[in-house]
Amino acid sequence: MTAPFRPIRAWLVGVAAVASLLLTGAQLSFYEESLPGTLNPLYAQSMVDFRAQELVFDRIFYHDPVDNQIVSRVVERSELAEGGKAYRVTLKDGLRWHDGKAVGAADLCFTVEAMLDPKTPSRIAQGYRTVLAGCEVESERVALVMFTRVFHNPKERLGFALLPKGAFTGTAIAPDTDFSVHPIGSGPYKGGKGKRGVTFEAYANGHHAARVNQLSLQEGGDPIVQVNTLKQKSAQGIVAVAPPLRPDVSAADDLQLKSYDLRSWWFIAVNTKRPALADKRVRQALDRTLDRTELRTLTIGVKPGEQNSPCEFISGPFVQSSPFYNRAVPTRDKSDRATASRLLTEAGYKLVGGLWQHNGQPVKLNIGMLAPLDKEAPELLQQISNQLGAGGFDRVETRISVDDWNRRVVTGQATEFDLLVGKWSFGVVEEVNQLFETRTGAKGAFNIFGYSSPEADAAVAAYNAARTDTAAADAYHKLHAVLADQLPYLFLWKLDTKSAWRTEVRGNTISPYFYWTEVDGWTFGG
Amino acid sequence: MIVSLLLACSGEAPVEPAVEGPRSGLPDTLVAATWQVRLADDAARAPFEGREGWVAWSEGRPADALLAFAAEGDAAALARAHAELAVDWRLAGQLASRATVEVYGRTPMAGDPAEVAGLVAAARAELGEAPEGTPLPRPEGWASQAAPGTLPDAGPVPHYRFRESLPEGLEVPAVHPGAGFALAAAHRAAAVAADPGSAGLVAWMDAAWGGEAPPPESPRPTTVPDAWLFLSLATTPADLVGFGALPPDTAEAAASTGSPFAVLAAACLPAEDPVGCAESAAAGLRAELTAKMAEVAGEPRPYHRRFAARAEVGALVHLARVYERRAGPCALPGGACEGVGARDADAAGRLRVSALDRADGAGVSESLVWLWIAAWDVGNRNTVRAAELLHRASASIPGLDAARVPLDALHLRVSRSAAPGLPVH
């Protein structure tokens, strides 16, 4: 018998009305991988930094997360000038900084000049110095931005965050000022960083109307506790939910997994400067001692033969779906202890009492790991250590805080370590020059252990000199092959990032890389 | 067996009682008519159990499934597998063609090989656009491969190596943009050869996923074998052949078409918040099917959630397609519009992403969804997600990575002309 038809439209309208009533005063709490290191957009070093800054600042132009068009919230109109070597930008009227002052062309030019100032020690600014040549204020809202050359896509080159001139005393901007903790932006939220979290208060502006009044960023602890807290409605979201817990999230009707497009790959950097690891054969032996399949199963939860795993092995510094990935270099999925033993023996190592010795001394590997990785891949450090132990290496493990990672590891000062477990994330640009080029001057800025190889340097130089896309891809294919042979990194895997949000959070479009670009459209019905 | 395998590969958590959530508002008869509810009955589902082909299908391995169906002698399932692979290949053809146009047509660079002009013209022709210049002809032989139970291929990849027009020019790999379309045609022919009675369904299914409209002599099928519905994104025959069709004006009239998706679309098209409405409606459909399946089976079972998740994903795909159709030219890549057209285009885009989220979240491995989104992304020059989705689909459909050649070229161009970027941890 046919049931009477229920008026679905009326029901849906009712739901929407109730939800909109609940929006008033909405507060939303979410877990991040860690606390941001800085809220100053010139000094972002982690994805957490970029994401937090996206809530506070406007980028001049950005890509729409839905259709990828280049759009702006702050620009009223723009046009090419001076034969294409400049871009005239007219800012919208009525834009306000979070301190109530008007946003104007002087701020845009100040931002450009700050990035061009060599006394601003920012890697991000350094990148823009190859693109930007200067800026002139033409009127209160009109600025003329000059480029170093003609670009066919000038808007793409203006993707930086707008800074307030009034908050600084000059164009030389230091990283460790109060602005990094209590920034003044023009974005949807006014942010303030505390010791245990970051609070973002919605700031009504002509170009932003965030519908969630307050966002509270908390550092995620135990991943199981994070998911349980979400289930109990004490928090609403987890930016990066651990893969082993994703089925649990998926099975809960009031939680939803959301994709977050980010190219991330994981590695173990090897200290090639340590005598015990300087011989390539030793690094190759370490590579063969690892059983990545077992590691992945034990830490990520991937089952043998699982289709469409979020975690895919890599043999070089790119994800497999990238055109820069050299598919001729095979991944090493399983351990090969026999070959590892042979290589170590050839390198002069001796196995004594089940432990390898080098020059008559036991080899003790000092292994460090970026601490938040434990939340995505629980027990990874311990499992790597166990495998190396089973392979005959004594070792000691340390979890490294984000602050220490930024301060010592990335800057190449953590030379007391033999192995460092980390991950790198990329957007559409996948340049790895700074990771592997010999550290000199501005080059090799993120070369963790000061690896230096003429072959790798030559490949990077070829990439930089490439006039065509094919030449660039070829150069990186060569770099991939060199690195897979010389092993300054033991490459592990790429790992998809997924967020978990309560279903009461609606309209939560997650932007690739920057995450919060569309936060104005988010609602939370309580 | 299939149920236990579904569980084994998903790592699903134990069944939890469903939280009271939105309901779809569908008439009970429509809910009862869905394959999810009908096949929640063990006896009704028995013909699908213990078969390699369906296990492969449930795991997102359509090519393996096709070969298994051929070995099992299941003509209907074989025809369905060929028909879906035809859609996959056509979407891959669109992706490759659009990437070719975007990289060499829209953003040419000094050094591009001279021959790419022919590739661009061929790509435009394949996309139904007016070609500029002389299209490079399709290599012969692709379309003639139509043997049921076999996987046609387009030969070794790349099809060409063109020399860059620079003194130190390197060889640039290239594929003919027609390869995907040719293999799609071969699969359609194989589907009909496998099961001549499926000709109408093959044509309508292709049209439902954006292919050419079926010929006038091919009326819309009203009955569909369960082999075409089981583990599909549709819920009923009317859904299967009506993906993306604009619904009647009222929910009552939509219900009379036999398509739950049409009912949801009729309810959401007038909504002020189209995305919110669509997501609520799709979630409501999932909840309602889950509850009804438990009623039919006598208890909640873990596979109910996955069957219902397919319906939710299907509903989101359908609603995205409906908004896209209503948006018309505004939904085309780069279509700059305002007003209702822009709102519909935006809703269509957001619902695509939502469908992908739900598919990924629920472990629904569906190459149709991946390629449908990837082809759209390429038109928007959003190469990062497109590359990842094509990479996924290529793992289970041999030869599909041919489409990667122009996509790689486009990604390189997009990446190298983007603002400076640094690795971050």
Short mmCIF file of C-alpha atoms in Angstrom, two decimals, chain A residues 5-6 34 39 86 108 139 152 195 199 210 232 252 254 257 271 281 287 358-359 370 388 433 507 515:
data_model
loop_
_atom_site.label_atom_id
_atom_site.label_comp_id
_atom_site.label_asym_id
_atom_site.label_seq_id
_atom_site.Cartn_x
_atom_site.Cartn_y
_atom_site.Cartn_z
CA PHE A 5 3.47 11.44 0.31
CA ARG A 6 5.35 13.54 2.80
CA SER A 34 49.87 21.44 16.70
CA LEU A 39 50.54 34.10 12.86
CA ALA A 86 53.09 46.17 -13.87
CA LEU A 108 49.55 46.94 -0.37
CA SER A 139 45.82 57.14 -4.82
CA HIS A 152 51.19 36.07 -18.60
CA LYS A 195 49.83 29.20 25.24
CA THR A 199 41.06 31.99 19.49
CA ALA A 210 31.67 34.97 8.96
CA GLN A 232 30.67 13.68 22.45
CA ALA A 252 29.37 7.47 12.94
CA ASP A 254 26.91 12.43 12.98
CA LEU A 257 35.16 12.75 6.64
CA ASN A 271 72.79 12.38 8.45
CA ARG A 281 76.18 1.37 1.27
CA ASP A 287 66.79 1.38 3.41
CA HIS A 358 81.68 0.44 12.93
CA ASN A 359 85.42 0.88 13.49
CA LEU A 370 58.55 15.61 14.39
CA LEU A 388 66.24 -1.03 12.92
CA ASN A 433 65.51 22.46 -4.48
CA GLY A 507 28.77 24.62 4.17
CA TYR A 515 41.86 25.09 4.14
#
